[in-house]
GROMACS .gro file of C-alpha atoms in nm:
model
  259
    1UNK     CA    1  -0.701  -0.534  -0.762
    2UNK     CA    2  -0.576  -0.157  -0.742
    3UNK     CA    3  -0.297   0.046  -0.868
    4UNK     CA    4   0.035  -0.130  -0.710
    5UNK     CA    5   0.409   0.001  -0.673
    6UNK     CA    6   0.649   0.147  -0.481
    7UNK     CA    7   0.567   0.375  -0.211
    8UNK     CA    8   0.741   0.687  -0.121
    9UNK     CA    9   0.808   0.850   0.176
   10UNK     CA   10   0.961   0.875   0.557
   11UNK     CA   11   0.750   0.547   0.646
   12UNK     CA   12   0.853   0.375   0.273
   13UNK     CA   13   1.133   0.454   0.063
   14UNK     CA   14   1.328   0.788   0.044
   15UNK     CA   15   1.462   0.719  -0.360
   16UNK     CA   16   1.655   1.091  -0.411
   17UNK     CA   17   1.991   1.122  -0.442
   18UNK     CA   18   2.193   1.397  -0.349
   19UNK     CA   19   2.447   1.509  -0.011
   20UNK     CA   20   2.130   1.661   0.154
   21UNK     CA   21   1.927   1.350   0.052
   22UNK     CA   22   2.162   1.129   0.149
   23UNK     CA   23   2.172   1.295   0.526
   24UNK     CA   24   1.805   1.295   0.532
   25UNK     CA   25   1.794   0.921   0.499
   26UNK     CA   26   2.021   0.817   0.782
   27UNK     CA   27   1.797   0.972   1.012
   28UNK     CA   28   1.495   0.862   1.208
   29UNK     CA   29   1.151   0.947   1.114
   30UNK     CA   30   1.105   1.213   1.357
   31UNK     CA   31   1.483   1.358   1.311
   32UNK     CA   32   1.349   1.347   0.914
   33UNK     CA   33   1.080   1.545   1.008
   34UNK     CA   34   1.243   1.788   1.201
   35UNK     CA   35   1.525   1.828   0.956
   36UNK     CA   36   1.253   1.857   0.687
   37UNK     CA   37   1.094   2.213   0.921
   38UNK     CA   38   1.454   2.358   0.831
   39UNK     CA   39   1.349   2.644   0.543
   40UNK     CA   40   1.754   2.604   0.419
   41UNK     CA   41   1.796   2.233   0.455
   42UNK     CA   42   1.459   2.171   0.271
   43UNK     CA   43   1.536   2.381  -0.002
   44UNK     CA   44   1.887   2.189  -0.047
   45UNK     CA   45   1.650   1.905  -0.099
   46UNK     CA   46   1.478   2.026  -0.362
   47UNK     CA   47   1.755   2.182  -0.560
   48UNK     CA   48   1.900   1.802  -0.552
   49UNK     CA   49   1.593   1.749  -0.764
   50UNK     CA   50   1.601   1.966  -0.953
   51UNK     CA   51   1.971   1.958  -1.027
   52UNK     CA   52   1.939   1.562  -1.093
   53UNK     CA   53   1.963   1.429  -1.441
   54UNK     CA   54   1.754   1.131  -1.317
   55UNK     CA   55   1.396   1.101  -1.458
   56UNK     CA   56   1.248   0.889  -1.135
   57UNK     CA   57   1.021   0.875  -1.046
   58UNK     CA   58   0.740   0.904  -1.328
   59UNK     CA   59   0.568   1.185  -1.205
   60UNK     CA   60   0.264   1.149  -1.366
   61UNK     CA   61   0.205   0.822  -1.226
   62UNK     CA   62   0.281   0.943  -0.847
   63UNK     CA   63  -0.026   0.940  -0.631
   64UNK     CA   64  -0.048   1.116  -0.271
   65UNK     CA   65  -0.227   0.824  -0.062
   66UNK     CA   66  -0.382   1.103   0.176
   67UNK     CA   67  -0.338   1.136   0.545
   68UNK     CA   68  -0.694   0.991   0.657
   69UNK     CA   69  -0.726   0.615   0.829
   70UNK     CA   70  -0.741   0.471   0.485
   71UNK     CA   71  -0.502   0.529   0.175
   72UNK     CA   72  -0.637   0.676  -0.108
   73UNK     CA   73  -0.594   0.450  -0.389
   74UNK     CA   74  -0.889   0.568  -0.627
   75UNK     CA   75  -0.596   0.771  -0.884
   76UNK     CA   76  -0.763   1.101  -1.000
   77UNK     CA   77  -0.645   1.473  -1.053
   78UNK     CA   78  -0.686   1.561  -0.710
   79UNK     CA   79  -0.445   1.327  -0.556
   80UNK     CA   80  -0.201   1.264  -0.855
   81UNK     CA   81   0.111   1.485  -0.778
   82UNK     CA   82   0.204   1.680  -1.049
   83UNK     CA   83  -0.132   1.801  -1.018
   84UNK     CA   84  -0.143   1.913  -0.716
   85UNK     CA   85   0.177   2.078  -0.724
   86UNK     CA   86   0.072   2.260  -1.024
   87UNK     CA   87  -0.262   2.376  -0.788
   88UNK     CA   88  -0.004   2.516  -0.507
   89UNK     CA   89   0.236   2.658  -0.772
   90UNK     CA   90   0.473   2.479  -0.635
   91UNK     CA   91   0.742   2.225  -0.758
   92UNK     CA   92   0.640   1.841  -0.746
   93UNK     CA   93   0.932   1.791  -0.465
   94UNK     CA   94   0.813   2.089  -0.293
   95UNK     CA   95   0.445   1.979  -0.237
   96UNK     CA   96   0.618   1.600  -0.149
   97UNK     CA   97   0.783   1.778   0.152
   98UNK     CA   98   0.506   2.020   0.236
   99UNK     CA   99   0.276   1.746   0.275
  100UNK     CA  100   0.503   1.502   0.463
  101UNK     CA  101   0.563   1.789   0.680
  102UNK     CA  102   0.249   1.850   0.771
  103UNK     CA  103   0.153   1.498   0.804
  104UNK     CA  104   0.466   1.440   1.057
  105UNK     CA  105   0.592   1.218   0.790
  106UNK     CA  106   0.315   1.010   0.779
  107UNK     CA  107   0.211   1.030   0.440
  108UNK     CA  108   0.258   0.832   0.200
  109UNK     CA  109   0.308   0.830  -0.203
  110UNK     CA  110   0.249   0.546  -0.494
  111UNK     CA  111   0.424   0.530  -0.776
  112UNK     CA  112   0.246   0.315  -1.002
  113UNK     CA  113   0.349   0.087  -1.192
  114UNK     CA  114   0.099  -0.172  -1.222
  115UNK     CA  115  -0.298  -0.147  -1.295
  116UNK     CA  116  -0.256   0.238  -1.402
  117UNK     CA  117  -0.621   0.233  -1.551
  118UNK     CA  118  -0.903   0.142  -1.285
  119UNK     CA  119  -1.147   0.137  -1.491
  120UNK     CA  120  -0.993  -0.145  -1.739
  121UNK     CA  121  -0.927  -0.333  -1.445
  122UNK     CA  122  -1.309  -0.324  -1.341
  123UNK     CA  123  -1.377  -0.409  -1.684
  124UNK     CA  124  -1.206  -0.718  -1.683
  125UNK     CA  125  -1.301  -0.844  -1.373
  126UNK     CA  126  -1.637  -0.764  -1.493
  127UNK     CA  127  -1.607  -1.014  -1.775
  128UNK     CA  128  -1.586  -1.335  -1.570
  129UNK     CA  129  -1.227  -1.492  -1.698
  130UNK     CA  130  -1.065  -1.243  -1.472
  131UNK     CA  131  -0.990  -1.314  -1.089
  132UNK     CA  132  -0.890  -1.018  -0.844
  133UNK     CA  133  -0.483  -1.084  -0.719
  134UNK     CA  134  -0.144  -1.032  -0.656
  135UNK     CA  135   0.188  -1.211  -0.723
  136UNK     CA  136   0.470  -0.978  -0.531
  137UNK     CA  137   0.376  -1.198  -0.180
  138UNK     CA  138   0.586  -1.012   0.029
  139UNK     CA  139   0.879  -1.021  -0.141
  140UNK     CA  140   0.947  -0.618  -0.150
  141UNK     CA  141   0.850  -0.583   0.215
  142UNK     CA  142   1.044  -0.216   0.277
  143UNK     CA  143   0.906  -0.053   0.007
  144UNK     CA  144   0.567  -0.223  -0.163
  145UNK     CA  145   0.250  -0.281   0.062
  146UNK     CA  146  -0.027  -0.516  -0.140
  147UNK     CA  147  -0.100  -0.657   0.174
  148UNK     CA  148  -0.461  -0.487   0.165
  149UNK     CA  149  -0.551  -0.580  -0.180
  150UNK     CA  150  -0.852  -0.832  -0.115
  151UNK     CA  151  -0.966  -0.574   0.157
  152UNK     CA  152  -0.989  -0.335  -0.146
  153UNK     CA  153  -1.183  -0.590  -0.305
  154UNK     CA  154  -1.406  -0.554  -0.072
  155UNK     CA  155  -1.477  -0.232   0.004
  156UNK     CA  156  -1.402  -0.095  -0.349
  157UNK     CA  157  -1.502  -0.352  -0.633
  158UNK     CA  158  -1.793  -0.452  -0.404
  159UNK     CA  159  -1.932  -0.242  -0.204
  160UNK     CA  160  -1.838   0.123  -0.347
  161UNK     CA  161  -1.861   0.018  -0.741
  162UNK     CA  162  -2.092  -0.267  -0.704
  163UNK     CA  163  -1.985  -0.468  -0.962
  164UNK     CA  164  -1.980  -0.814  -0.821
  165UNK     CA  165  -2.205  -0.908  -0.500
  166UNK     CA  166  -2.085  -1.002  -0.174
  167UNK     CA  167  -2.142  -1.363  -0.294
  168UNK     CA  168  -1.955  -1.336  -0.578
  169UNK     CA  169  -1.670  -1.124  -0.479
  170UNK     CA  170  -1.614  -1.364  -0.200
  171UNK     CA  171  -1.620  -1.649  -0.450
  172UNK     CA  172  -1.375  -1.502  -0.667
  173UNK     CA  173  -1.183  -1.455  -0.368
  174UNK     CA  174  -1.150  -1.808  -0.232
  175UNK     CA  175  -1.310  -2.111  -0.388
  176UNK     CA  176  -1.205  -1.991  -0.706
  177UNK     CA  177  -0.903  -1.942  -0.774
  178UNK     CA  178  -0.842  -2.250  -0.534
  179UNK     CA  179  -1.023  -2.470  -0.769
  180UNK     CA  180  -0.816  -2.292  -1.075
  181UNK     CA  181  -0.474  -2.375  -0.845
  182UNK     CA  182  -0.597  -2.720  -0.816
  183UNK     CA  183  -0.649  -2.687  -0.442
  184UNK     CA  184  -0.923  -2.944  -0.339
  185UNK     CA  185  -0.882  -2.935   0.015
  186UNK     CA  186  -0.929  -2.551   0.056
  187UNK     CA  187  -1.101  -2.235  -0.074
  188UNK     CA  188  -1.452  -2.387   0.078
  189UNK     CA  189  -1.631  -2.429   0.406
  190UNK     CA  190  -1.705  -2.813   0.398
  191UNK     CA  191  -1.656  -3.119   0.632
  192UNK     CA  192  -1.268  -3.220   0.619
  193UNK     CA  193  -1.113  -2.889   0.433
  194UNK     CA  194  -0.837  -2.631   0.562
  195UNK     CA  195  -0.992  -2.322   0.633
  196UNK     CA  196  -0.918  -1.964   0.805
  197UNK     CA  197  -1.240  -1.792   0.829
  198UNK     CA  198  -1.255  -1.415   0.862
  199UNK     CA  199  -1.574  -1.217   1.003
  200UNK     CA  200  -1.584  -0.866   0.934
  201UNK     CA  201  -1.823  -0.575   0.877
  202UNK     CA  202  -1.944  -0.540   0.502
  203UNK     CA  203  -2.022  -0.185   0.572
  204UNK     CA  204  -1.708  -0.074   0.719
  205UNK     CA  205  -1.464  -0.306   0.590
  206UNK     CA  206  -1.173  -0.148   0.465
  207UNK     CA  207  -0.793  -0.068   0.466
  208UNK     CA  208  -0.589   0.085   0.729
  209UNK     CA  209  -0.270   0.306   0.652
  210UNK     CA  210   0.058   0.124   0.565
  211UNK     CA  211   0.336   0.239   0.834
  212UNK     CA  212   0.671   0.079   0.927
  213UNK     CA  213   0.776  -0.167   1.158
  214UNK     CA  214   1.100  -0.274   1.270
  215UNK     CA  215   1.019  -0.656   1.402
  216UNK     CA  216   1.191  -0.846   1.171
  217UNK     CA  217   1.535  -1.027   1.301
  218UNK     CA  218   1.804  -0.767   1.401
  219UNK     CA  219   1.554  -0.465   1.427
  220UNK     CA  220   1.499  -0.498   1.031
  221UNK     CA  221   1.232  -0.270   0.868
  222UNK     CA  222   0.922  -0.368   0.685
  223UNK     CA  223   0.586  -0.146   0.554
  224UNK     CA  224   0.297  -0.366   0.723
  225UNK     CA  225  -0.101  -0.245   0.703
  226UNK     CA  226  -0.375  -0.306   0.976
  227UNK     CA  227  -0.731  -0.353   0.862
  228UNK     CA  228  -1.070  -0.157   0.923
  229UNK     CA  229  -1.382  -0.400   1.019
  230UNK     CA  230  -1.277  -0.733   1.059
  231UNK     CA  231  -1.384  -0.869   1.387
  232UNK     CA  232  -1.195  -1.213   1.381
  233UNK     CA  233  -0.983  -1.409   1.166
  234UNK     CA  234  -1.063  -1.797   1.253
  235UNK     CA  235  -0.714  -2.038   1.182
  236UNK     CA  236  -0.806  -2.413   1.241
  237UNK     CA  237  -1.085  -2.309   1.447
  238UNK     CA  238  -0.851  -2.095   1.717
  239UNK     CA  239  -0.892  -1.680   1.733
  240UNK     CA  240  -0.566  -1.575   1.519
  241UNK     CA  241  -0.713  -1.213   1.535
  242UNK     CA  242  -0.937  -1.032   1.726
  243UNK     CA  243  -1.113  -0.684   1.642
  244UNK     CA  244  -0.780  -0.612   1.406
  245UNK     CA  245  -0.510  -0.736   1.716
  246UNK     CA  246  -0.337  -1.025   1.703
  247UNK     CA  247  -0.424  -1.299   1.978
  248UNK     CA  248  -0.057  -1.443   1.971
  249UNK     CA  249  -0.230  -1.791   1.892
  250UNK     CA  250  -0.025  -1.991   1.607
  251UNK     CA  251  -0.275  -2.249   1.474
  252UNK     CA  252  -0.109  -2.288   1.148
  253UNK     CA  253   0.183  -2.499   1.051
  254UNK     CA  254   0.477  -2.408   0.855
  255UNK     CA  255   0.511  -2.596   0.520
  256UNK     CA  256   0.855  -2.704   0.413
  257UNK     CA  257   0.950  -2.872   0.121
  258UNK     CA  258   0.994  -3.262   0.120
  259UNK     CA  259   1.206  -3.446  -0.153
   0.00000   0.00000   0.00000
């Protein structure tokens, strides 16, 4: 998959602790980012930091996911935090603000915890025993977004580092682990199966930036992530999704448990 944790930031979690943190919190994401333009107040902030006996998070695994239509998720010295901050001379909270700031507290940052070496994940998926995916499903929806990991599949394992074919990749992605699951009925496109079917654009297939939404019941938050280059997502043969907007169709069911 790709390097996975919590994400900082106005749109994710804000994790400091402090008086001046504790204001900055309460407020709305543009009151944050306002508060934030405040030379005094943002300089509280990072005294709180650097006053605080707490070692969280691990800076050296914090990575600035960019401000560009899709998050940077590829881990290297020019997007890993401390290093960056040590390029502006500037303390690590100090280039956190600077850059949420000037991204009008868009951006975001990923504290990873999980998959910290991409290159030993490529290496075993590359082995064959190995099958891209994710276990969180949704369960940390206000500060972890995994939502896009087979859309990194895709665009990164396949088409950018070419180490599985579209074929394949796809495989690995459905019929696969459904047979491993013990799922007969789905994972393939044959007479009498479930499927949802999703078209998209191999060349341009990719995904969006996570961001917040407050839909859930009583105005509750949650991170949620469009896609880049799908064209339609087929559930029981009706349009669920078209061109990356939702259609309003329900074609699924919900499945409760039965004693």
């Amino acid at each position: 998959m790709r390097g996975a944790g919590v994400l900082l930031g106005f749109e994710a979690m804000v994790p400091f602790r402090g008086e001046a943190w504790n204001m900055l919190r309460e407020l709305k994401l543009q009151d944050k980012v306002a508060a934030i333009q405040d030379e005094q107040f943002r300089q509280r902030l990072v005294d709180e930091v650097r006053e605080s006996k707490r070692n969280w998070p691990d800076r050296e695994w914090v990575f600035c996911l960019g401000n560009d239509e899709s998050p940077d998720h590829s881990m290297g010295d020019h997007n890993q935090l401390m290093r960056m901050a040590e390029r502006a001379n500037e303390h690590w909270c100090e280039t956190l603000l600077r850059l949420t700031a000037e991204s009008n507290g868009r951006v975001l940052f990923n504290v990873v915890e999980e998959n910290q070496n991409l290159k030993a994940l490529g290496d075993m998926f590359d082995g064959g025993l190995v099958f891209p995916g994710v276990g969180d499903a949704g369960a940390h929806v206000t500060y972890v977004m995994d939502a896009g990991w087979a859309t990194f599949v895709l665009a990164c394992w396949i088409r950018e580092k070419g180490l599985f074919s579209m074929g394949e990749g796809i495989r690995r992605l459905t019929s696969a682990p459904a047979r491993i699951l013990g799922l007969t009925d789905r994972g393939a496109l044959k007479p009498g199966n479930w499927a949802d079917i999703n078209i998209f654009d191999a060349d341009k297939v990719a995904e969006a930036y996570p961001h917040r939404a407050h839909d859930f019941p009583g105005g509750a938050p949650r991170l949620t992530q469009p896609s880049i280059g799908y064209k339609a997502t087929l559930v029981n043969g009706q349009f669920n999704v078209l061109n990356g907007t939702s259609t309003d169709t329900h074609a699924g069911k919900v499945l409760r448990h039965a004693s």
